[in-house]
Amino acid sequence: MDQAKSTDSPPTGENNKSYWRFSKQDFFPEKSFQSWATYRSALRETPLRFRDRLVGRSNDAAELGEVRKRSENEMKRCLTWWDLTWFGFGSVIGAGIFVLTGQEAHDHAGPAIILSYVASGISAMLSVFCYTEFAVEIPVAGGSFAYLRVELGDFAAFIAAANLILESIIGAAEVARSWTSYLTTLLNRPSNSLRIHTNLAKDYNYLDPIAVVVLIITSTIAIISAKKTSYVNWIASLVHSVIIVFIIVAAFAHADTSNLSPFLPYGVKGVFQAAAIVYFAYGGFDNIATMAEETRNPSKDIPLGLLGSMSIITVIYCLMALSLSMIQKYYNIDREAAYSIAFKDVGMKWAQYLVALGALKGMTSVLLVGALGQARYTTHIARSHIIPPFFALVHPKTGTPIYATMLLTFASACIALFSSLDVLASLLSISTLFIFMMMATALIVRRYYQRGVSTKPHTLKLVACLLIIIASSMGTSAYWGLNPQGWAGYVVTVPLWFAGTLGIQLFVPQCRTPKVWGVPLVPWFPSLSIATNLFLMGSLGSDAFIRFGLCTGVMLVYYLFFGVHATYDVAHGNCEETVGMQIEKVSDMEKSTMKG
C-alpha cells in the first residue's frame, strides 16, 4: 500500500524555482564540492567512501518516492500498453535489421545470419523477462540502473550507468550515420557523397552533418511530449510495418535457394560472432522499461507492451534475415544498404527507393524512441547524483527531462559527425551484453536475497552458486573463443553451470515472490541469460574488449574523483537537496500531528 502511494503521488511541497537556471548549486549541491578545501578533504576519504558505496544499496520505496522527487516535477502518466507496443516496434526495428544484417551476413555469418538472429533473439527474450519483472515491481524512469541500484548496490549501478550512457550515445550516433547512408541510396548518389571528406585518420575522415541534424530534430520532438511522440511513432511505425511486409513478400518472390549454399561459409564461429553484433538489433527494448514511470497501469501495460512487441519482432527479424540471404549471394550483399541494393540487383530498381524510404522511417523511429527512453535513463542516473542533478530536472509543462535529452543529443551528435559504423558496433554490443548479464544476476539476487530475511548461510550459498554460474559461463565463452572446434572444455564448464543453477534451486530458499508478474523457471531462465550474454560477449573480437576496458578505466577515474563523493554525500545527507527533504518530512509530520 505504501509503495503504491509513493508511485502515484506527486512531489510534496511547492516548487517555486525557475526551470531555466544554471547555478553552481544546481550542478554541485553536495558538500564535497562547495570549495577546494572540502573537495581535498573528500579525496582523502576516498577509500572509506568507496567501501561505503560498494556495499550501499537503495530499496524499492526510495526509488519510487524520495529519489523521484529530485526531479522537482512529475513525468506525466499518459502511456498505455498500445503506446508501449508501438514504442517497442519503433525502438527496435530499423537499427539492426537495416544496418547490421548486411554487414554481418557479408563479413561473418553468410546465409546462416538467420541462426545469428535466432541465437541473439533467444538471449534477448531471456533479458526481456528480467526487465519485465523489474519494471512491474519498480516502475521508475531509471530502468536497469534503478534495478541494479536496489539489488547489487551503488557501485554496480554506477558501472551500469556508465555503460548505459555510453550505449545511448553510441547507439544514437550509429543509427544517425546509417540514416545518411540510406538517404544517399534514396537519392541514387554514390556512397559517402553526402558526407564531407577530410584528411583525418581512417574511420574518422567522413564528416556527417546530416546525422547531426536528424539527431536534433528527433530529440526536439521527444522533448515536446511523451504522448505526442507516441503519436508520431505510431504513424511512422505503421508505415514502416507495411514496407516490411512488402520486403519479406517481394524478397521471397525473387528467392533463389541456391543462394543459401554454402550455408556456413565462415563456420559456426562466424554465426556466434555475428550474433554478438546483431544483438544490438534487440537492444532497444530496454527503452520501454524506462517509460514505466509514465505508464498508466504498469502491472498490465508493461508485460503486454514488452513481451508482445519483442515476440513479434523476433519472428520478423528471422524472416527478413532469411529473405536477404535467399535473394542474393552473401558475398554480393552491400554492407551499407543491403536490402535496397539487393532489390536493385534482381531488377526491381524502383523497390530500392521504397526500401530506402522504409529504412529511413524505421531508423527515424529508433532515434525518436531512443531520445525518449535514453533521456529517462539519464534523468534517474542524475537523480542519484552520479552525474550532476541538474540533468534530473523535469520541465513542469512538458513533463519531459529537457536537459537530459540535450546532453545525450550533444554527445551523440559529436560522435556521429566523426566516427564510422565499424568503430562503433562492437563496442556498443559488448556494453549492451554486459548490462543484460548484470540484470539477470540482479533478478536472481532479488528472488533469493532480502535484507533482514536471508540468513548468513543462505547468503553464502547464493554467492557461491552465482560465482560458479558466472565463472563457468566465462569459461565456456573463453574455450569457444580459443578452440571453436574442441569439446573437452565444455565437459567441465557446462556441468559446473548446471550445478551452480541447481544449487540455488535446491539449497537457497526464495525470499521474495513477484506481486503481479514474474520470470518463469527461476533460477534457470536468468542463469541461462547470464550464460548466453557472456558467451556472446566472448564471440566479439579482442578490439571490442580493449575499447571496453579503456572506456571502463575512464569511467572508474570519473567515479573516484566525482561519482563516489557525490553519491556518498547524498546517502549521508550532506547536500542542500537532502537537507531540504528532511525539513520537508519534518514539516509533513508536524502537519499530521496537528491534524491528529
XYZ file of C-alpha atoms in Angstrom:
596
model
C 0.000 0.000 0.000
C 2.758 2.474 0.942
C 4.657 1.586 -2.210
C 1.609 2.247 -4.390
C 1.132 5.634 -2.761
C 4.703 6.664 -3.448
C 4.336 5.643 -7.077
C 1.310 7.805 -7.835
C 1.762 10.800 -5.566
C 3.369 13.969 -6.946
C 6.332 15.548 -5.192
C 5.252 17.209 -1.973
C 5.722 20.905 -1.428
C 5.613 23.707 -3.941
C 8.456 24.270 -6.380
C 8.938 27.986 -6.991
C 12.293 27.661 -8.742
C 12.612 28.503 -12.418
C 13.372 25.518 -14.626
C 15.847 27.544 -16.667
C 18.575 28.012 -14.102
C 22.283 27.253 -14.235
C 23.852 27.982 -10.835
C 26.687 26.023 -9.294
C 24.293 24.567 -6.713
C 22.197 23.065 -9.487
C 25.205 21.117 -10.697
C 27.139 20.539 -7.461
C 24.898 20.783 -4.380
C 26.968 18.220 -2.443
C 29.135 19.306 0.490
C 32.272 17.788 -1.087
C 32.183 20.313 -3.945
C 31.435 23.537 -2.067
C 35.107 24.592 -2.057
C 38.551 23.284 -2.939
C 39.162 22.647 0.756
C 36.086 20.413 1.111
C 36.977 18.626 -2.140
C 40.528 17.886 -0.951
C 39.074 16.613 2.322
C 36.712 14.357 0.392
C 39.552 12.990 -1.758
C 41.449 11.981 1.385
C 38.429 9.922 2.399
C 38.115 8.198 -0.995
C 38.935 4.646 0.259
C 36.386 4.945 3.094
C 33.742 6.386 0.821
C 34.378 3.786 -1.871
C 33.861 0.962 0.640
C 30.648 2.630 1.799
C 29.288 2.870 -1.761
C 30.453 -0.649 -2.599
C 28.010 -2.124 -0.085
C 25.409 0.660 -0.129
C 22.057 -0.313 -1.654
C 18.821 1.506 -2.357
C 15.334 -0.004 -1.965
C 12.056 -0.074 -3.861
C 10.368 2.576 -1.718
C 13.262 5.038 -2.040
C 13.430 4.709 -5.823
C 9.666 5.122 -6.136
C 9.423 8.014 -3.700
C 12.330 10.116 -2.468
C 14.598 9.650 -5.489
C 11.834 10.601 -7.943
C 11.211 13.849 -6.040
C 14.665 15.082 -7.020
C 13.310 15.897 -10.492
C 11.129 18.545 -8.786
C 8.287 17.905 -11.266
C 6.471 14.707 -12.221
C 6.598 12.995 -15.571
C 3.055 12.660 -16.919
C 1.329 9.271 -16.673
C -0.054 9.171 -20.207
C 1.125 5.908 -21.837
C -0.773 2.628 -22.299
C 0.153 -0.867 -23.489
C -0.723 0.259 -27.028
C 1.853 3.077 -26.840
C 4.475 0.734 -25.365
C 3.912 -1.914 -28.056
C 4.456 0.584 -30.856
C 7.366 2.106 -28.969
C 8.803 -1.418 -28.958
C 8.474 -1.631 -32.735
C 9.832 1.862 -33.226
C 12.763 1.383 -30.874
C 13.907 -1.991 -32.170
C 13.061 -2.458 -35.842
C 15.206 -0.269 -38.042
C 18.623 -0.155 -36.472
C 19.687 -3.794 -36.535
C 17.837 -5.247 -39.467
C 18.654 -2.401 -41.861
C 22.133 -1.556 -40.591
C 23.847 -4.691 -39.306
C 22.212 -7.611 -41.164
C 24.001 -6.963 -44.441
C 27.267 -6.179 -42.695
C 27.309 -9.380 -40.638
C 25.968 -11.649 -43.404
C 28.753 -10.390 -45.652
C 31.579 -10.487 -43.115
C 30.859 -13.267 -40.599
C 27.766 -15.452 -40.975
C 26.775 -15.758 -44.637
C 23.297 -17.249 -45.175
C 23.423 -18.535 -41.578
C 22.701 -14.968 -40.442
C 19.202 -16.258 -39.614
C 20.778 -18.515 -36.967
C 22.580 -15.468 -35.574
C 19.226 -13.748 -35.137
C 17.719 -16.855 -33.546
C 20.594 -17.117 -31.045
C 20.581 -13.434 -30.143
C 16.755 -13.432 -30.096
C 16.629 -16.229 -27.513
C 19.123 -14.405 -25.345
C 17.204 -11.146 -25.766
C 13.900 -12.749 -24.758
C 15.506 -14.055 -21.565
C 16.590 -10.499 -20.802
C 13.111 -9.204 -21.657
C 11.678 -11.497 -18.967
C 14.036 -9.992 -16.383
C 13.289 -6.411 -17.428
C 9.543 -7.010 -17.356
C 9.527 -8.302 -13.779
C 11.645 -5.394 -12.567
C 9.664 -2.760 -14.490
C 6.390 -4.008 -12.989
C 7.830 -4.096 -9.451
C 9.815 -0.819 -9.650
C 8.114 1.391 -12.274
C 10.587 4.277 -12.443
C 12.416 6.026 -15.279
C 15.817 4.568 -14.398
C 15.290 1.141 -15.947
C 18.177 -1.237 -15.338
C 20.148 1.420 -13.442
C 17.434 1.664 -10.767
C 17.017 -2.119 -10.593
C 20.747 -2.754 -10.155
C 20.992 0.010 -7.559
C 18.393 -1.791 -5.463
C 19.758 -5.319 -5.832
C 23.527 -5.101 -6.455
C 24.379 -1.773 -4.848
C 25.624 1.695 -5.770
C 28.935 0.735 -7.364
C 27.387 -1.936 -9.610
C 24.734 0.626 -10.551
C 27.473 3.108 -11.471
C 29.083 0.572 -13.805
C 25.643 0.077 -15.347
C 25.036 3.832 -15.539
C 28.322 4.477 -17.311
C 27.631 1.730 -19.836
C 24.028 2.844 -20.314
C 25.089 6.374 -21.150
C 27.853 5.033 -23.415
C 25.352 2.714 -25.106
C 22.821 5.525 -25.531
C 25.313 7.918 -27.081
C 26.973 5.403 -29.397
C 23.692 3.756 -30.419
C 22.130 7.044 -31.470
C 25.287 8.076 -33.328
C 25.420 4.777 -35.205
C 21.810 4.913 -36.363
C 22.130 8.589 -37.330
C 25.075 7.843 -39.610
C 23.154 4.950 -41.154
C 20.296 7.361 -41.802
C 22.641 9.314 -44.071
C 23.691 6.125 -45.879
C 20.097 5.238 -46.739
C 19.328 8.811 -47.780
C 22.247 8.511 -50.204
C 20.671 5.371 -51.676
C 17.254 7.014 -51.895
C 18.752 9.911 -53.868
C 20.693 7.457 -56.064
C 24.024 9.047 -55.226
C 27.457 7.426 -54.703
C 28.363 6.131 -51.248
C 29.598 8.835 -48.831
C 28.688 11.562 -51.326
C 26.556 13.335 -48.713
C 29.412 13.343 -46.209
C 32.302 15.796 -46.062
C 35.668 14.262 -46.968
C 38.619 15.256 -44.741
C 42.226 14.237 -44.162
C 41.564 12.862 -40.666
C 42.510 9.289 -39.697
C 40.727 6.327 -41.299
C 37.216 5.668 -39.888
C 37.069 9.321 -38.815
C 37.604 11.057 -42.148
C 33.974 11.357 -43.343
C 32.096 14.098 -41.505
C 28.322 13.616 -41.370
C 26.387 16.865 -40.717
C 23.110 15.283 -41.879
C 23.300 12.797 -38.983
C 23.649 15.719 -36.585
C 20.543 17.452 -37.981
C 18.467 14.235 -37.720
C 19.501 13.797 -34.080
C 18.494 17.358 -33.241
C 15.072 17.034 -34.909
C 14.127 13.716 -33.250
C 15.289 14.940 -29.850
C 13.225 18.108 -30.208
C 10.086 16.035 -30.850
C 10.854 13.868 -27.797
C 11.225 16.981 -25.645
C 7.781 18.341 -26.545
C 5.684 15.478 -25.071
C 5.872 11.724 -24.491
C 2.289 11.231 -25.709
C 2.783 13.316 -28.856
C 5.997 11.408 -29.532
C 3.912 8.243 -29.284
C 1.514 9.548 -31.948
C 4.387 10.356 -34.320
C 6.000 6.982 -33.641
C 2.708 5.125 -34.183
C 2.197 6.666 -37.638
C 5.833 6.132 -38.677
C 5.868 2.547 -37.369
C 2.617 1.710 -39.158
C 4.045 2.862 -42.489
C 7.250 1.022 -41.684
C 5.344 -2.200 -40.942
C 3.666 -2.059 -44.361
C 7.057 -1.684 -46.037
C 8.496 -4.589 -44.024
C 5.664 -6.848 -45.197
C 6.453 -5.781 -48.778
C 10.164 -6.526 -48.301
C 9.505 -10.021 -46.981
C 6.926 -10.917 -49.662
C 8.920 -9.400 -52.560
C 12.184 -10.979 -51.417
C 10.694 -14.464 -51.151
C 9.057 -13.957 -54.559
C 12.573 -13.473 -56.019
C 14.237 -16.027 -53.762
C 16.778 -18.495 -55.083
C 17.542 -21.356 -52.720
C 20.973 -21.790 -54.324
C 21.983 -18.544 -52.613
C 21.816 -20.410 -49.297
C 24.751 -22.587 -50.316
C 27.220 -22.703 -48.674
C 25.096 -22.108 -45.582
C 28.010 -21.773 -43.149
C 30.841 -20.214 -45.182
C 32.551 -18.895 -42.041
C 31.704 -21.833 -39.804
C 29.772 -21.938 -36.554
C 32.132 -19.388 -35.014
C 31.017 -16.836 -37.594
C 27.376 -17.400 -36.612
C 28.012 -16.525 -32.973
C 30.362 -13.696 -33.862
C 27.571 -12.181 -35.947
C 25.039 -12.930 -33.191
C 27.059 -10.844 -30.751
C 26.921 -7.891 -33.150
C 23.285 -8.154 -34.286
C 22.269 -8.439 -30.623
C 22.200 -4.652 -30.792
C 19.122 -5.042 -33.005
C 17.193 -6.234 -29.931
C 18.696 -3.698 -27.560
C 16.042 -1.047 -27.945
C 13.523 -2.925 -25.792
C 15.149 -1.643 -22.608
C 13.927 1.839 -23.566
C 10.388 0.593 -22.933
C 11.244 -0.248 -19.307
C 12.350 3.365 -18.730
C 8.847 4.553 -19.628
C 7.278 2.698 -16.687
C 7.112 5.942 -14.720
C 4.874 7.429 -17.427
C 2.701 4.321 -17.838
C -0.853 4.458 -16.522
C -1.048 0.828 -15.364
C 2.489 -0.668 -15.235
C 1.398 -4.099 -13.955
C -0.733 -4.677 -17.068
C 0.732 -2.409 -19.734
C 4.425 -3.307 -19.396
C 4.134 -7.113 -19.846
C 1.795 -6.633 -22.814
C 3.955 -3.953 -24.399
C 7.345 -5.567 -23.818
C 6.697 -9.274 -24.305
C 4.156 -8.779 -27.090
C 6.296 -6.500 -29.238
C 9.525 -8.484 -28.744
C 7.914 -11.815 -29.656
C 6.641 -10.431 -32.961
C 9.915 -8.591 -33.646
C 11.958 -11.786 -33.239
C 9.875 -13.530 -35.923
C 10.132 -10.506 -38.244
C 13.919 -10.369 -37.866
C 14.346 -14.029 -38.737
C 12.110 -13.725 -41.813
C 13.927 -10.624 -43.045
C 17.368 -12.169 -42.493
C 16.336 -15.308 -44.386
C 14.837 -13.317 -47.257
C 18.039 -11.284 -47.683
C 20.124 -14.454 -47.804
C 17.858 -16.004 -50.446
C 17.656 -13.024 -52.775
C 21.425 -12.503 -53.087
C 24.710 -14.350 -52.512
C 26.219 -13.385 -49.183
C 29.448 -12.065 -50.725
C 27.449 -9.707 -53.002
C 25.425 -8.188 -50.151
C 26.078 -4.483 -49.775
C 27.357 -3.721 -46.276
C 25.777 -0.249 -46.036
C 22.358 -0.594 -47.730
C 21.809 -4.325 -48.080
C 18.110 -4.542 -48.938
C 17.994 -1.642 -51.385
C 20.920 -2.907 -53.437
C 19.609 -6.485 -53.324
C 16.308 -5.466 -54.944
C 18.155 -3.375 -57.494
C 20.251 -6.408 -58.481
C 17.168 -8.581 -59.159
C 15.657 -5.991 -61.480
C 13.345 -4.235 -59.014
C 15.181 -0.953 -59.253
C 12.114 1.004 -58.141
C 11.868 -1.133 -54.996
C 15.228 0.058 -53.719
C 13.758 3.506 -53.195
C 10.784 2.146 -51.276
C 13.118 0.056 -49.118
C 15.407 3.018 -48.536
C 12.385 5.121 -47.558
C 11.223 2.375 -45.175
C 14.687 2.142 -43.656
C 14.754 5.904 -43.168
C 11.365 5.775 -41.439
C 12.492 2.847 -39.290
C 15.709 4.499 -38.199
C 13.884 7.760 -37.549
C 11.579 5.870 -35.163
C 14.587 4.274 -33.486
C 16.124 7.689 -32.912
C 12.795 9.121 -31.748
C 12.072 6.398 -29.174
C 15.747 6.302 -28.216
C 15.724 10.022 -27.466
C 12.691 9.438 -25.256
C 13.923 6.346 -23.380
C 17.601 7.183 -23.041
C 16.814 10.582 -21.552
C 14.781 8.762 -18.870
C 17.803 6.626 -18.033
C 19.944 9.727 -17.729
C 17.332 11.504 -15.616
C 17.283 8.772 -12.990
C 21.072 8.472 -13.039
C 21.205 12.218 -12.313
C 18.650 11.764 -9.514
C 21.237 9.555 -7.787
C 23.891 12.322 -8.291
C 26.262 10.042 -10.234
C 26.094 12.830 -12.775
C 25.085 16.386 -11.757
C 21.443 16.530 -10.545
C 20.811 19.419 -12.944
C 20.157 16.747 -15.606
C 17.418 15.176 -13.473
C 15.115 18.186 -13.715
C 11.758 17.599 -15.398
C 10.038 20.527 -17.088
C 6.777 21.442 -15.301
C 4.742 21.936 -18.502
C 6.038 19.273 -20.894
C 6.693 16.681 -18.186
C 9.900 15.734 -20.016
C 13.587 15.877 -18.974
C 14.802 18.554 -21.372
C 18.345 18.878 -20.001
C 18.997 15.127 -20.052
C 17.773 14.934 -23.646
C 20.015 17.833 -24.683
C 23.049 16.251 -23.000
C 22.702 12.963 -24.881
C 21.909 14.672 -28.168
C 25.020 16.837 -27.981
C 27.283 13.864 -27.198
C 25.723 11.658 -29.897
C 25.972 14.437 -32.466
C 29.698 14.888 -31.790
C 30.367 11.168 -32.333
C 28.030 10.862 -35.339
C 29.810 13.748 -37.018
C 33.196 11.989 -36.950
C 33.081 8.233 -36.331
C 32.129 5.376 -38.693
C 29.901 2.331 -38.086
C 32.776 -0.149 -37.942
C 34.355 1.609 -34.973
C 31.080 1.798 -33.060
C 29.239 -1.523 -33.495
C 31.343 -3.933 -31.436
C 31.764 -1.503 -28.517
C 28.005 -0.993 -28.451
C 27.279 -4.732 -28.414
C 29.673 -5.561 -25.583
C 28.209 -2.758 -23.458
C 24.646 -3.991 -24.099
C 25.521 -7.626 -23.345
C 27.285 -6.650 -20.138
C 24.235 -4.737 -18.860
C 21.896 -7.631 -19.672
C 24.183 -10.081 -17.863
C 24.104 -7.861 -14.771
C 20.314 -7.650 -14.983
C 19.956 -11.438 -14.947
C 22.262 -11.611 -11.929
C 20.204 -8.940 -10.160
C 16.987 -10.888 -10.815
C 18.408 -13.951 -9.064
C 19.583 -11.797 -6.153
C 16.141 -10.188 -5.889
C 14.391 -13.545 -5.653
C 16.841 -15.246 -3.277
C 18.209 -12.472 -1.056
C 16.445 -9.938 1.138
C 17.974 -7.866 3.883
C 16.712 -8.883 7.296
C 15.232 -12.115 5.943
C 18.082 -14.130 4.389
C 20.309 -15.968 6.839
C 24.094 -15.808 6.540
C 24.460 -19.489 5.441
C 21.854 -18.998 2.714
C 23.545 -15.795 1.570
C 26.929 -17.520 1.333
C 25.399 -20.377 -0.658
C 23.797 -17.900 -3.059
C 27.069 -16.014 -3.576
C 28.977 -19.263 -4.141
C 26.446 -20.562 -6.674
C 26.379 -17.252 -8.527
C 30.173 -17.222 -8.741
C 30.088 -20.769 -10.145
C 27.465 -19.776 -12.746
C 29.405 -16.700 -13.851
C 32.816 -18.396 -13.821
C 31.604 -21.456 -15.747
C 29.851 -19.219 -18.296
C 33.048 -17.223 -18.765
C 34.960 -20.486 -19.106
C 32.575 -21.713 -21.804
C 32.926 -18.441 -23.678
C 36.728 -18.419 -23.393
C 37.029 -22.048 -24.530
C 34.812 -21.322 -27.526
C 36.987 -18.357 -28.489
C 40.251 -20.273 -28.115
C 39.170 -23.604 -29.584
C 35.924 -23.411 -31.620
C 36.303 -26.992 -32.880
C 37.006 -28.527 -29.461
C 34.597 -30.114 -26.982
C 36.620 -31.249 -23.952
C 36.344 -27.906 -22.155
C 32.558 -27.983 -22.258
C 32.608 -31.273 -20.331
C 33.842 -29.204 -17.386
C 32.172 -25.814 -17.815
C 28.610 -26.859 -18.736
C 28.136 -29.268 -15.788
C 29.542 -26.583 -13.480
C 26.954 -24.104 -14.762
C 24.226 -26.702 -14.274
C 25.452 -27.491 -10.739
C 25.537 -23.803 -9.776
C 21.994 -23.232 -11.003
C 20.687 -26.420 -9.420
C 22.417 -25.464 -6.177
C 20.400 -22.242 -5.968
C 17.152 -24.075 -6.641
C 17.800 -26.822 -4.057
C 19.703 -25.106 -1.252
C 18.669 -21.412 -1.261
C 15.031 -20.605 -0.387
C 13.269 -17.836 -2.302
C 12.779 -14.764 -0.117
C 10.522 -12.840 -2.451
C 7.811 -13.659 -4.959
C 6.596 -11.179 -7.604
C 3.377 -9.373 -6.734
C 1.951 -9.307 -10.267
C 4.199 -10.771 -12.985
C 7.350 -12.832 -12.600
C 10.002 -14.548 -14.706
C 9.134 -18.250 -15.136
C 11.539 -21.082 -14.265
C 13.720 -19.106 -11.853
C 16.672 -19.589 -11.398
C 17.057 -21.417 -14.741
C 15.974 -18.658 -17.124
C 18.065 -15.861 -15.567
C 21.015 -18.245 -15.178
C 20.744 -19.142 -18.869
C 20.587 -15.423 -19.653
C 23.885 -14.923 -17.789
C 25.451 -17.766 -19.779
C 24.229 -16.636 -23.206
C 25.173 -12.992 -22.695
C 28.677 -13.910 -21.540
C 29.000 -16.379 -24.411
C 28.050 -13.724 -26.962
C 30.481 -11.290 -25.328
C 33.241 -13.857 -25.817
C 32.353 -14.092 -29.501
C 33.389 -10.472 -30.045
C 36.901 -9.649 -31.177
C 39.729 -8.540 -28.919
C 39.443 -4.946 -30.156
C 35.976 -4.692 -28.606
C 37.328 -5.773 -25.212
C 40.260 -3.375 -25.457
C 37.918 -0.455 -26.191
C 35.549 -1.642 -23.471
C 38.431 -1.879 -20.994
C 39.696 1.585 -21.851
C 36.221 3.086 -21.512
C 35.700 1.298 -18.184
C 39.033 2.661 -16.962
C 37.980 6.212 -17.818
C 34.630 5.605 -16.075
C 36.373 4.441 -12.892
C 38.591 7.528 -12.837
C 35.454 9.678 -13.089
C 33.800 7.701 -10.300
C 36.745 8.021 -7.913
C 37.091 11.768 -8.494
C 33.404 12.697 -8.656
C 30.750 9.967 -8.516
C 31.741 8.321 -5.248
C 31.819 11.651 -3.390
C 28.525 12.939 -4.794
C 26.629 9.723 -4.018
C 28.264 9.415 -0.583
C 27.130 12.936 0.346
C 23.579 12.236 -0.820
C 23.445 8.934 1.082
C 24.622 10.653 4.270
C 22.564 13.848 3.935
C 25.500 16.103 3.043
C 23.889 18.225 0.357
C 21.311 21.005 0.226
C 18.763 18.793 -1.509
C 18.699 16.067 1.151
C 18.619 18.622 3.944
C 15.595 20.214 2.231
C 13.888 16.842 2.007
C 14.497 16.182 5.684
C 12.954 19.582 6.581
C 10.005 18.781 4.311
C 9.481 15.432 6.048
C 9.554 17.106 9.477
C 7.022 19.669 8.230
C 4.732 16.910 6.957
C 4.992 15.115 10.305
C 4.098 18.313 12.165
C 1.045 18.829 9.934
C -0.060 15.247 10.580
C 0.346 15.773 14.331
C -1.731 18.968 14.224
C -4.482 17.201 12.271
C -4.427 14.364 14.788
